[in-house]
Short mmCIF file of C-alpha atoms and ligand atoms in Angstrom, two decimals:
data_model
loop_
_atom_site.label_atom_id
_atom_site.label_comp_id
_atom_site.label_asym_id
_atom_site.label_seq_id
_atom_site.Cartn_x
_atom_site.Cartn_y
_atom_site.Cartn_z
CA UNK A 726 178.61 79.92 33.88
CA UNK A 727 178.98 78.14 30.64
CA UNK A 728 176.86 78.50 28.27
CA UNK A 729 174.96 75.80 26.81
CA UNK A 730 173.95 75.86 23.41
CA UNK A 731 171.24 73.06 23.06
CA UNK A 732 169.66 74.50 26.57
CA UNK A 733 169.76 78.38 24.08
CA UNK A 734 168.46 76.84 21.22
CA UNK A 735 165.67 75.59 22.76
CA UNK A 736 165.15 78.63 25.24
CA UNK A 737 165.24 80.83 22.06
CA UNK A 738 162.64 78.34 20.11
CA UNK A 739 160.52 78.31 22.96
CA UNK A 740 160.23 82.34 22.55
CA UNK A 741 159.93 82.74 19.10
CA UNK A 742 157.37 79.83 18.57
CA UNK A 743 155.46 81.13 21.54
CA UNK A 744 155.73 78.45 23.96
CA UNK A 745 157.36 79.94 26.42
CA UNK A 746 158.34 83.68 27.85
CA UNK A 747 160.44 85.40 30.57
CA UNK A 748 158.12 86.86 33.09
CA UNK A 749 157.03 90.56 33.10
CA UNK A 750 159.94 90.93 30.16
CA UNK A 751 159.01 94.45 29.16
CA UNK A 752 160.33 96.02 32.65
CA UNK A 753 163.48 93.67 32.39
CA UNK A 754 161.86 90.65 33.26
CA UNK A 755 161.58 89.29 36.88
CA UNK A 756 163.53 86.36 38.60
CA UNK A 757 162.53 82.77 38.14
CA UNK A 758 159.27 83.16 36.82
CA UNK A 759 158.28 82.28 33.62
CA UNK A 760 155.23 82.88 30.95
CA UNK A 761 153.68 80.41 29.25
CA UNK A 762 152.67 81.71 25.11
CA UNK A 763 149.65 79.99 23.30
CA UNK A 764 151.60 76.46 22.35
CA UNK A 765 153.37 76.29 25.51
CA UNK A 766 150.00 76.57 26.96
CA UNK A 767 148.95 73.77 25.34
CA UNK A 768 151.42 71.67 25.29
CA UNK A 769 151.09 72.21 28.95
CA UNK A 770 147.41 70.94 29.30
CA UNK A 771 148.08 67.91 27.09
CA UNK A 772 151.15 66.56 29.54
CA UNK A 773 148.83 67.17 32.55
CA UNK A 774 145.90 65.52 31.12
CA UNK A 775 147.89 62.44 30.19
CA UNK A 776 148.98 62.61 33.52
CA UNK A 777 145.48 63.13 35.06
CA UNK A 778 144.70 60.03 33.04
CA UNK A 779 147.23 58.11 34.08
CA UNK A 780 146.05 58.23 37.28
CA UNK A 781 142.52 59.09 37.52
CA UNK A 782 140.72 56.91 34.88
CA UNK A 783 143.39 54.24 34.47
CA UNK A 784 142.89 53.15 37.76
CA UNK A 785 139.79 53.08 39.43
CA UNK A 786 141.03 53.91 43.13
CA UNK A 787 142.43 56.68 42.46
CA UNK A 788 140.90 60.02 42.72
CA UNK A 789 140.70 64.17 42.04
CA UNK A 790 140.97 67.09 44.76
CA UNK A 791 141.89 70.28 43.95
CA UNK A 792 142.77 71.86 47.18
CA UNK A 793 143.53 75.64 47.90
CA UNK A 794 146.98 77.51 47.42
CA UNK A 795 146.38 79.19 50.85
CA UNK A 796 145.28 77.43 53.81
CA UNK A 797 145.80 77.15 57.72
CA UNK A 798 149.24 78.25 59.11
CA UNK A 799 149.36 75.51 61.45
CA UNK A 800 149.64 72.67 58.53
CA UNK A 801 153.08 73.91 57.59
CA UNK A 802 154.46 73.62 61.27
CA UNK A 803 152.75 70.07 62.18
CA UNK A 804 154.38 69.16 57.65
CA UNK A 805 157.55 70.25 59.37
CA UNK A 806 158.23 72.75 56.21
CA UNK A 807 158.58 75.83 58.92
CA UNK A 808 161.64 74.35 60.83
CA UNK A 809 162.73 71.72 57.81
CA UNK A 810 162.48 73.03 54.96
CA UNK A 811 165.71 75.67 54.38
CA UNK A 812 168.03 75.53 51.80
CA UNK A 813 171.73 76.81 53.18
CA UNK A 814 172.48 80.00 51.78
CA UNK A 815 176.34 81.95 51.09
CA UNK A 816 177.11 84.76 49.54
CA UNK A 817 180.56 86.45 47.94
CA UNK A 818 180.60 89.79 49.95
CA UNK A 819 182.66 90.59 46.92
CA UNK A 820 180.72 90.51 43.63
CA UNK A 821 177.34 89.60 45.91
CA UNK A 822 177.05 86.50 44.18
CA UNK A 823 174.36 84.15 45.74
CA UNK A 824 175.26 80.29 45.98
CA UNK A 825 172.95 77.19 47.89
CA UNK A 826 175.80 75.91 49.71
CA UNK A 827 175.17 72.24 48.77
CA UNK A 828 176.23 73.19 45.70
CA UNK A 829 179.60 73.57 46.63
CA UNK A 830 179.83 70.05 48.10
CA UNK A 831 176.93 67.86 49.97
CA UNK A 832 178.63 67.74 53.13
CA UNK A 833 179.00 71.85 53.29
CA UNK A 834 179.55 71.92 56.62
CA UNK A 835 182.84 71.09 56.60
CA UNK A 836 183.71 73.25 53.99
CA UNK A 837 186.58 76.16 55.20
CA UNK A 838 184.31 78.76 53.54
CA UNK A 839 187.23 81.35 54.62
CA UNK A 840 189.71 79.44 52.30
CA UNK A 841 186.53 79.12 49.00
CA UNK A 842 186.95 80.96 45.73
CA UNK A 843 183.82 82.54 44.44
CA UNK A 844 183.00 81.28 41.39
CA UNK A 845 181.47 84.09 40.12
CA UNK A 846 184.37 86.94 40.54
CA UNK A 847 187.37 84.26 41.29
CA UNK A 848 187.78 86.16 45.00
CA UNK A 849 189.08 84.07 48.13
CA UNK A 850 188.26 84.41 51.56
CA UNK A 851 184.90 86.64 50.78
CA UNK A 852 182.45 84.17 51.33
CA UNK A 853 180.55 84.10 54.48
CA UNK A 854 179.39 81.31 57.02
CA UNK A 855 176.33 79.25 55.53
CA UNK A 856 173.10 80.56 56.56
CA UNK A 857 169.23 78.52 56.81
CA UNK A 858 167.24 80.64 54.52
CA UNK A 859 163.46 79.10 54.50
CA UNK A 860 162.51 78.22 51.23
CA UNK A 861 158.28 79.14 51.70
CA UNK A 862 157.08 82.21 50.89
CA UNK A 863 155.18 84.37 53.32
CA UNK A 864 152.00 86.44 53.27
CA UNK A 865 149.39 88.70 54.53
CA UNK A 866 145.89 87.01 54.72
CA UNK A 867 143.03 90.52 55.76
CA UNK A 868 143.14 93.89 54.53
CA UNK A 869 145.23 95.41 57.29
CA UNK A 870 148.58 94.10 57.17
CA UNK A 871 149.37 94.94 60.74
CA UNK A 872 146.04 92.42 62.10
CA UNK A 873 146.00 90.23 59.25
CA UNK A 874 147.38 86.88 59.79
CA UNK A 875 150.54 85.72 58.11
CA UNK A 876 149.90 82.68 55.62
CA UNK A 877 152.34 80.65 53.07
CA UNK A 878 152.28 80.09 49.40
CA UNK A 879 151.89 76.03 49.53
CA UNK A 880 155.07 74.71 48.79
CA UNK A 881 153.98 71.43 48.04
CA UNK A 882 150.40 70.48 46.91
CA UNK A 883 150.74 66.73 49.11
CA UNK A 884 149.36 68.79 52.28
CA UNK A 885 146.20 69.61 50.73
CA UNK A 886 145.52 65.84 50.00
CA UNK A 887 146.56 65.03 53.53
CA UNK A 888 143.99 67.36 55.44
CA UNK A 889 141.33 66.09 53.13
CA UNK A 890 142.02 62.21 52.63
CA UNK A 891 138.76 61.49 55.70
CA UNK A 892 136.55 63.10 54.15
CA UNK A 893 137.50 62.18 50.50
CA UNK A 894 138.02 58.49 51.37
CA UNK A 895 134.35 59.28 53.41
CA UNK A 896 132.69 60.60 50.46
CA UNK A 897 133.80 58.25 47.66
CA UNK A 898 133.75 55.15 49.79
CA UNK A 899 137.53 54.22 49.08
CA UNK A 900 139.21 50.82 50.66
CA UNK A 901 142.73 50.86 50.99
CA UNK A 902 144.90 51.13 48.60
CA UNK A 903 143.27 53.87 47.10
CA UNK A 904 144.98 56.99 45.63
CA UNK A 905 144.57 61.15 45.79
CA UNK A 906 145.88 63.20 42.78
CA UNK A 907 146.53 66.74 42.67
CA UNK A 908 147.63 69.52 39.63
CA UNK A 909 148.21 72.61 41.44
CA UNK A 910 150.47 75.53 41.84
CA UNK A 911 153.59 75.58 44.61
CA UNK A 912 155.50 78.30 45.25
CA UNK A 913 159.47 77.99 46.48
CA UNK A 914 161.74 81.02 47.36
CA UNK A 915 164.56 79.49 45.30
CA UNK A 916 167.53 80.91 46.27
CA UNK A 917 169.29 80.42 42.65
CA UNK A 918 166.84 79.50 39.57
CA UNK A 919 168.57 78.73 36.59
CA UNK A 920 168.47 75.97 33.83
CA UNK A 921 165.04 77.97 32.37
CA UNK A 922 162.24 76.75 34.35
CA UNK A 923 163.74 73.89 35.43
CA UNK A 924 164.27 75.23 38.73
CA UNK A 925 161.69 78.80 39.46
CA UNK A 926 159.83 80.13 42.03
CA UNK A 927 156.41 79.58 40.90
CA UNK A 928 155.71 76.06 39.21
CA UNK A 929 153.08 73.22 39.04
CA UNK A 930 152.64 69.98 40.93
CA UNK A 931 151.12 66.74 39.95
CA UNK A 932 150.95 64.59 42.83
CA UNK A 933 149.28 61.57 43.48
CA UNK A 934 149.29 60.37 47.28
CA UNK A 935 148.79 56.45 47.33
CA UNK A 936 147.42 54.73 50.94
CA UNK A 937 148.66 51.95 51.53
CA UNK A 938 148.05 49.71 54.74
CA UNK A 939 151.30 49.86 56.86
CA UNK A 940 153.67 46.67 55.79
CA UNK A 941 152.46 46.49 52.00
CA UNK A 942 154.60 50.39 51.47
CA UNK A 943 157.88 48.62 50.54
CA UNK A 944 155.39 46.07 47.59
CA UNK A 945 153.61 49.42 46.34
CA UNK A 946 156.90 51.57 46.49
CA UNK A 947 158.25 49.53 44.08
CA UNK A 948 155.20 49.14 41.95
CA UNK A 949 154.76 52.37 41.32
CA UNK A 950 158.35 52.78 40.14
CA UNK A 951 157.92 50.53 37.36
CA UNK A 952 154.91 52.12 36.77
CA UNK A 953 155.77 55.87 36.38
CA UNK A 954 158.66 55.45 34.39
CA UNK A 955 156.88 53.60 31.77
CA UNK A 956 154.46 56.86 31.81
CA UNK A 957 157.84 58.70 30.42
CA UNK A 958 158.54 56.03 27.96
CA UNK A 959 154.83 55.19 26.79
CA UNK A 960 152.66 58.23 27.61
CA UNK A 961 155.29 61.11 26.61
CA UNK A 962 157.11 58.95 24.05
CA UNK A 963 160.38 59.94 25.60
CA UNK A 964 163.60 57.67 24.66
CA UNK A 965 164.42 54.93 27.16
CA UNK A 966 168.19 55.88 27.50
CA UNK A 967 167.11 59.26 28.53
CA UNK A 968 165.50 58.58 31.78
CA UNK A 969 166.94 56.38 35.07
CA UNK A 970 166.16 56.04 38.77
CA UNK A 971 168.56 57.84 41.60
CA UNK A 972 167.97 56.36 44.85
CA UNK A 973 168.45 58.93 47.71
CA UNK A 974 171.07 58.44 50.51
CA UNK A 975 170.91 58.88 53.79
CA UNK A 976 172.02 62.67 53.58
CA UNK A 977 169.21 63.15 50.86
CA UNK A 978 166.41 62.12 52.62
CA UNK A 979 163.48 64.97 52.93
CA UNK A 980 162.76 65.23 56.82
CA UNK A 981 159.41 63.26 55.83
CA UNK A 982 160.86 60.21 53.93
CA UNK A 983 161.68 56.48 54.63
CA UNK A 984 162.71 56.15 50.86
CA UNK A 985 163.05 58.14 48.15
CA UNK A 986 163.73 57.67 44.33
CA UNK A 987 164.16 60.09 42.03
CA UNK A 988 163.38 59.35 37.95
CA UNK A 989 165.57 61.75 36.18
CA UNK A 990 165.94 62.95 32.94
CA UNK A 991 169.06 63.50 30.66
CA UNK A 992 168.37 67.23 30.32
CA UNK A 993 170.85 69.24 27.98
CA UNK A 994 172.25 70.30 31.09
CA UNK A 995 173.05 67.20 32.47
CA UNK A 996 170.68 64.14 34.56
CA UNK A 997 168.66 65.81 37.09
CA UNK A 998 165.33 65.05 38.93
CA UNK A 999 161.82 65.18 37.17
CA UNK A 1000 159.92 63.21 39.54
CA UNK A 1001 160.14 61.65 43.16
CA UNK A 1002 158.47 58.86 44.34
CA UNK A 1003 158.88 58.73 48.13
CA UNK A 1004 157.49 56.81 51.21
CA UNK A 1005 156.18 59.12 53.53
CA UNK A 1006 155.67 56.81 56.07
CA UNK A 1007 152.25 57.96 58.44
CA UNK A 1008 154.74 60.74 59.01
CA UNK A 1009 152.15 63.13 57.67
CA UNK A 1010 148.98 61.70 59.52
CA UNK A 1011 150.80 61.37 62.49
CA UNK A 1012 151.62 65.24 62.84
CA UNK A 1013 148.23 66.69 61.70
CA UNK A 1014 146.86 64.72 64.09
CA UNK A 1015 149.30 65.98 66.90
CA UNK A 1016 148.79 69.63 65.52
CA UNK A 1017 145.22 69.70 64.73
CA UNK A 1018 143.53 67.43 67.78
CA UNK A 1019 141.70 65.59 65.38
CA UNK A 1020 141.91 61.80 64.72
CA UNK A 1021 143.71 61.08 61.45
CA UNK A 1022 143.44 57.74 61.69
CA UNK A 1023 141.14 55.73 59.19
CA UNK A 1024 138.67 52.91 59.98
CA UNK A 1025 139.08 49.93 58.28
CA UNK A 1026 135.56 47.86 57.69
CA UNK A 1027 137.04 44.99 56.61
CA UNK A 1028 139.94 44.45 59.28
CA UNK A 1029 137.70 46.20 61.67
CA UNK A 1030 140.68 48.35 63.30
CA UNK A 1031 141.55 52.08 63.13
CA UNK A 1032 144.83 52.97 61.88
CA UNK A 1033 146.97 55.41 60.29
CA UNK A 1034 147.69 54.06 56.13
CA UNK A 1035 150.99 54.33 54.77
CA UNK A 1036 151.43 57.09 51.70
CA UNK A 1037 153.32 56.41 48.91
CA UNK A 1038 153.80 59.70 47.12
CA UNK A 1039 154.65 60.20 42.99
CA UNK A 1040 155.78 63.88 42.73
CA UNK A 1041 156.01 65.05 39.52
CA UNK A 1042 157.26 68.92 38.37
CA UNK A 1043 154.75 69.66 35.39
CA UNK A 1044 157.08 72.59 34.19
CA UNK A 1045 160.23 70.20 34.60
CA UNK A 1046 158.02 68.12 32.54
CA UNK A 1047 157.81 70.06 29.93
CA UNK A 1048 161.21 70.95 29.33
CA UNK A 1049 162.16 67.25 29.11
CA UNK A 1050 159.67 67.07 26.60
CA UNK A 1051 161.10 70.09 24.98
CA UNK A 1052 164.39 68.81 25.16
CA UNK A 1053 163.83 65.30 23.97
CA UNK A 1054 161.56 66.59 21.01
CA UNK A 1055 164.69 68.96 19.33
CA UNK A 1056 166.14 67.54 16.46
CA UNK A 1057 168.23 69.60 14.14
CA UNK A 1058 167.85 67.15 11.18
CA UNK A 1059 170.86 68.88 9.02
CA UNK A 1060 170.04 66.45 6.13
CA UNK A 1061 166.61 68.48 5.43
CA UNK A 1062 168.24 71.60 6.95
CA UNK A 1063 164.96 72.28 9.59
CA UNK A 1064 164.24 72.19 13.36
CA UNK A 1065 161.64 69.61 13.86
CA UNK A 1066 159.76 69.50 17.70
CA UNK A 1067 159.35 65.41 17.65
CA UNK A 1068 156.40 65.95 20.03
CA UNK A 1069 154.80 62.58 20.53
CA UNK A 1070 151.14 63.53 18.68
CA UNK A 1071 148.95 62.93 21.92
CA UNK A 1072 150.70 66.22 23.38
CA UNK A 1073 151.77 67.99 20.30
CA UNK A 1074 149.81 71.40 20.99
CA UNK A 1075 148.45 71.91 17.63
CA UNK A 1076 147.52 68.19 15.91
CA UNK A 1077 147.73 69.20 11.70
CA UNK A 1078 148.00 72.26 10.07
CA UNK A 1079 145.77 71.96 6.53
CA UNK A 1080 146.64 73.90 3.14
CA UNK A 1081 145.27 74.60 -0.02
CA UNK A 1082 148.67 73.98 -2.11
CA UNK A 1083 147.17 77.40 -4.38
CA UNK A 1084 144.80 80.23 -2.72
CA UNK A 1085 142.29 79.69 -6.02
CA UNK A 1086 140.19 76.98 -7.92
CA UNK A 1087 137.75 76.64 -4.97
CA UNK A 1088 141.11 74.64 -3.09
CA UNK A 1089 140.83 77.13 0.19
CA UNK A 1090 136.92 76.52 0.75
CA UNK A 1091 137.46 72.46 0.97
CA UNK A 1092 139.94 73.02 3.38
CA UNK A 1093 138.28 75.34 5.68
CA UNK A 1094 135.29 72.47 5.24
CA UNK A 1095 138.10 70.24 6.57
CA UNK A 1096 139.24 72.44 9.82
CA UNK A 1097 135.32 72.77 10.36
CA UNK A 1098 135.53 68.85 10.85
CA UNK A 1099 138.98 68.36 12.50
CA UNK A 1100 138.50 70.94 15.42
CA UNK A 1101 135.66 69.49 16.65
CA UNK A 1102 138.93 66.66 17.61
CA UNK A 1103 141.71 68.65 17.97
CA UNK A 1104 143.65 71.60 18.18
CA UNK A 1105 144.31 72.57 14.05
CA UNK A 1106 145.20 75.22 12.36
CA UNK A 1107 144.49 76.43 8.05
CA UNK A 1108 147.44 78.14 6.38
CA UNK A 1109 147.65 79.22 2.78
CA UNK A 1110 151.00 81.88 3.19
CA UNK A 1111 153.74 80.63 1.43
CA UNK A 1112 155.40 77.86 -0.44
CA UNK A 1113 154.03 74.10 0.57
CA UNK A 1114 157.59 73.70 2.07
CA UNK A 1115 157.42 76.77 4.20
CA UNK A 1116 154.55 76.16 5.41
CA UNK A 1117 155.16 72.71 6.80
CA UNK A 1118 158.44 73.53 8.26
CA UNK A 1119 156.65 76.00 10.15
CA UNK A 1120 155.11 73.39 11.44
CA UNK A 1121 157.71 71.55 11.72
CA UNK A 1122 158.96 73.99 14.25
CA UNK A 1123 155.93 73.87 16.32
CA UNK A 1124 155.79 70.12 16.26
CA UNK A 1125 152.51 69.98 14.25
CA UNK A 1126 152.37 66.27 13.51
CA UNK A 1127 150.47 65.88 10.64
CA UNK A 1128 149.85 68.06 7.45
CA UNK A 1129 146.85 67.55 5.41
CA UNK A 1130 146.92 69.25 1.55
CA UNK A 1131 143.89 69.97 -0.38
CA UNK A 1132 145.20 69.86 -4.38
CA UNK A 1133 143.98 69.38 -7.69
CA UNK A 1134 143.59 65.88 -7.67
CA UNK A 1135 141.25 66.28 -4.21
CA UNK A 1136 138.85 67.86 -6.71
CA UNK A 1137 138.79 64.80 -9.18
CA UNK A 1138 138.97 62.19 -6.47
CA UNK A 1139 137.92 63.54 -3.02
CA UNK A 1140 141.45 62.50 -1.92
CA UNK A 1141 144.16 64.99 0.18
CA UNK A 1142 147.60 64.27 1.36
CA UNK A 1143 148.82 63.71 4.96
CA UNK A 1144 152.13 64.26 5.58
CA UNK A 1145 154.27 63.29 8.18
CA UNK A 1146 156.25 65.43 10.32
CA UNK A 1147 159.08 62.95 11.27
CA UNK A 1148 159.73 61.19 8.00
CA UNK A 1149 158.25 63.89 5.77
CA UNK A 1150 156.45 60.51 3.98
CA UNK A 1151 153.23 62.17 2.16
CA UNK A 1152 149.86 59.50 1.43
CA UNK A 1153 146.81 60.29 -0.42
CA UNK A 1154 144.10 59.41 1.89
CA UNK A 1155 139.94 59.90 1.26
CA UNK A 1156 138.47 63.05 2.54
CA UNK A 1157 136.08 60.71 4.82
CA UNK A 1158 139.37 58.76 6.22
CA UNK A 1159 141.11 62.54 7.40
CA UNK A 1160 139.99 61.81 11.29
CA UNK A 1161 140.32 57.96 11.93
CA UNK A 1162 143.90 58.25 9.89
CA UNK A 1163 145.11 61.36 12.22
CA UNK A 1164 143.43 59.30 15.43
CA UNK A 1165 145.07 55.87 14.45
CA UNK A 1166 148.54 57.48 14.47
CA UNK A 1167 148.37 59.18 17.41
CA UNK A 1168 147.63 56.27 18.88
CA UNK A 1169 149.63 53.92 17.48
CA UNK A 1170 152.73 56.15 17.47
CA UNK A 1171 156.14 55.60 17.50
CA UNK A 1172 159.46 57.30 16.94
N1 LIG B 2489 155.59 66.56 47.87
C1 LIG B 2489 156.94 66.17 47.66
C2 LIG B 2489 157.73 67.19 47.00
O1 LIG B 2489 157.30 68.31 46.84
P1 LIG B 2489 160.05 67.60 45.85
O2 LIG B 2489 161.09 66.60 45.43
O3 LIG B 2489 160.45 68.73 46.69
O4 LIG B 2489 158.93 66.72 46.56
C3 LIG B 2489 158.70 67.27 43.65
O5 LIG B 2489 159.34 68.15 44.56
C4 LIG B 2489 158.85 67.73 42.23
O6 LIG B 2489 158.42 69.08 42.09
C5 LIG B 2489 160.31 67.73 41.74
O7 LIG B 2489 160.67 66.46 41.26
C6 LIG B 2489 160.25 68.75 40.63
O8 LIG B 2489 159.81 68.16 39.42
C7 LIG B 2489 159.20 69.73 41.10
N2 LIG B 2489 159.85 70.92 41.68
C8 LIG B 2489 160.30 71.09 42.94
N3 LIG B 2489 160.83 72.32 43.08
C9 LIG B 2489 160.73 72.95 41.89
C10 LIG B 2489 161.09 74.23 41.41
N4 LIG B 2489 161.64 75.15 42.19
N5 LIG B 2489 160.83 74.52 40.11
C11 LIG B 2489 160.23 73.62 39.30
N6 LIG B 2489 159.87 72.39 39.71
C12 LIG B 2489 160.10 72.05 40.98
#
């Protein structure tokens, strides 16, 4: 495959700044899964509690579950994920190359896969017939395997919401339209991962399942299209021109889905999906309560009638997320000859990094006073090793917004600088002004 060296860059930042890691690495690493390193970590909590924001205290009919990675068999068979959802799987008997069909061209079945050339080793006529390879992965649930009773690895986090939306819309009193949001794990048997952990095995959900009554879906589909793609623009502070809508065709469609959009993102590796926002008809409803035997169906005080709501569905990857975050944050800037992660501040992991300019003349002790009183805010971090300038391109690196320098004149005047990751501009602000400065451009930022 060609190799592309933004998509390096950044996977090689991500290791050496400890954001991210190859899983299990030391025993050669293992397929698709990926480890996240103390900023990555972080970085990863900020983008999910903007999201969790977003949705749970910006509006006021929308709220939290946190539902199990395991749960009944049956809810994958009435989801339709057991006979549905299969990618279409070929191999080179050659160089034993692995390909998703669909890859090769949408409409694969019509492909002469006796006539293909593997990509991989350039052979013809050694690939075989497409094969429907299940995507969920299986496992044991009771000590014995042989009596145990096989479960999956939720491959989706929307099912949870679904078997609990009675008795969450019971216990919180919700009208419709009211709203369900989810961060959890999902689990895929991907049958190629590549692009870093744009596509892996193991990755997080945020999903927010909106019910609507039945005729307003088409109104609230496209409301909340407007609405999460501003969340790109405005909560991430990612550049307009880098994210669009794709609408999915007819051959697209997931098994569940009246309409689908996806918003993608111009990743270094071309546009491709971030987040879809589908209507899911009562598709869902419908088939738990076929599978189950118990009504799904909600009551309705005000229209006194029992029916099943309409969901609206925003299904966001966290870890795709991330690395569009990653990836619109790297900027060589060859003028000042540094790498500078133009994190928007709300998710930068750490918020300022504060420095005595010398280790002596009492200079270190006023800025540890000044951590003392930042991290009670924020993430921040005291270094004294090195030249000024090393020090804040370190941080520069790491995408540390703001740098805060205790000097000579602080002693005379109670004043530090702040300096400013993006334009490097440096101010003399009072010691008392070090938190409502840092706070007022974080939330007033812009690139
Ligand atoms: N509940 C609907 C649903 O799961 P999806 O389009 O299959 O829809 C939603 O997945 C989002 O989950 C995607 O837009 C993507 O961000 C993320 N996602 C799906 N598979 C992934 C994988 N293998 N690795 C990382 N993220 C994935």
């Amino acid at each position: 495959m060609k190799k592309n060296v933004r998509l390096e860059k950044i996977v090689s930042l991500a290791k050496r700044r400890g954001f991210i890691f190859q899983s299990s690495e030391i025993y050669g690493g293992f397929g698709a899964v990926y480890d996240y390193g103390p900023l990555g970590v972080s970085l990863k909590n900020a983008i999910s509690q903007r999201w969790w924001r977003a949705m749970t205290q910006l509006h006021e009919n929308i709220v939290g579950l946190d539902s199990g990675i395991l749960m009944h068999p049956k809810i994958w068979e009435a989801s339709g994920h057991v006979s549905n959802f299969h990618d279409p799987l070929v191999d080179c008997k050659q160089c034993k190359a692995r390909y998703r069909a669909d890859e090769f061209a949408e409409d694969y079945e019509s492909i002469d896969w006796s006539t293909t050339k593997c990509p991989t080793c350039g052979t013809t006529g050694k690939m075989t017939e497409p094969r429907q390879f299940n995507l969920m992965f299986k496992t044991i649930v009771g000590p014995v395997e042989e009596s145990g009773s096989e479960a999956y690895l939720r491959p989706e986090t929307a099912q949870g919401i679904y078997v609990n939306y009675l008795l969450t819309q019971g216990a919180m009193r919700l009208k419709v339209p009211f709203g369900i949001a989810q961060i959890g794990k999902a689990f895929r048997n991907e049958i190629v991962a590549r692009n870093f952990i744009f596509r892996t095995r193991e990755f997080e959900q945020m999903e927010m399942q909106y019910f609507v009554k039945p005729g307003t879906d088409d109104d609230e589909m496209l409301r909340w299209k407007e609405e999460r793609i501003k969340f790109y623009t405005e909560a991430l502070g990612i550049d307009h021109d880098k994210v669009r809508y794709h609408q999915h065709g007819e051959n697209e469609l997931a098994h569940y889905a009246k309409e689908a959009w996806d918003i993608e993102f111009e990743f270094p590796f071309g546009w491709a999906e971030i987040e879809g926002i589908h209507n899911r008809t009562d598709f869902d409803l419908r088939r738990h309560q076929e599978y189950s035997g118990k009504s799904m169906q909600m009551f309705d005080d005000e229209a006194k009638e029992r029916y099943f709501p309409y969901i609206i569905e925003t299904s966001a990857g966290l870890n795709r997320m991330l690395l569009a975050v990653l990836s619109d944050a790297y900027w060589e800037d060859e003028e000042n000859n540094r790498v500078v992660m133009r994190f928007h501040p709300a998710v930068a992991p750490v918020k300022a990094v504060v420095c005595p300019l010398v280790k002596k003349d009492g200079l270190p002790d006023i800025a540890h006073k000044i951590v003392n009183e930042l991290k009670n805010h924020w993430k921040v971090i005291y270094d004294q090793q090195g030249s000024i300038g090393k020090r804040y391109y370190r941080q520069d690196e790491a995408g540390t917004p703001f740098g805060i320098t205790v000097d000579h004149q602080t002693l005379e005047d109670d004043t530090v600088t702040i300096r400013d990751r993006d334009s490097q501009n440096q101010e003399r602000i009072p010691l008392t002004g070090i938190v409502s400065t840092i706070q007022d451009r974080i939330d007033n930022y812009s690139k």
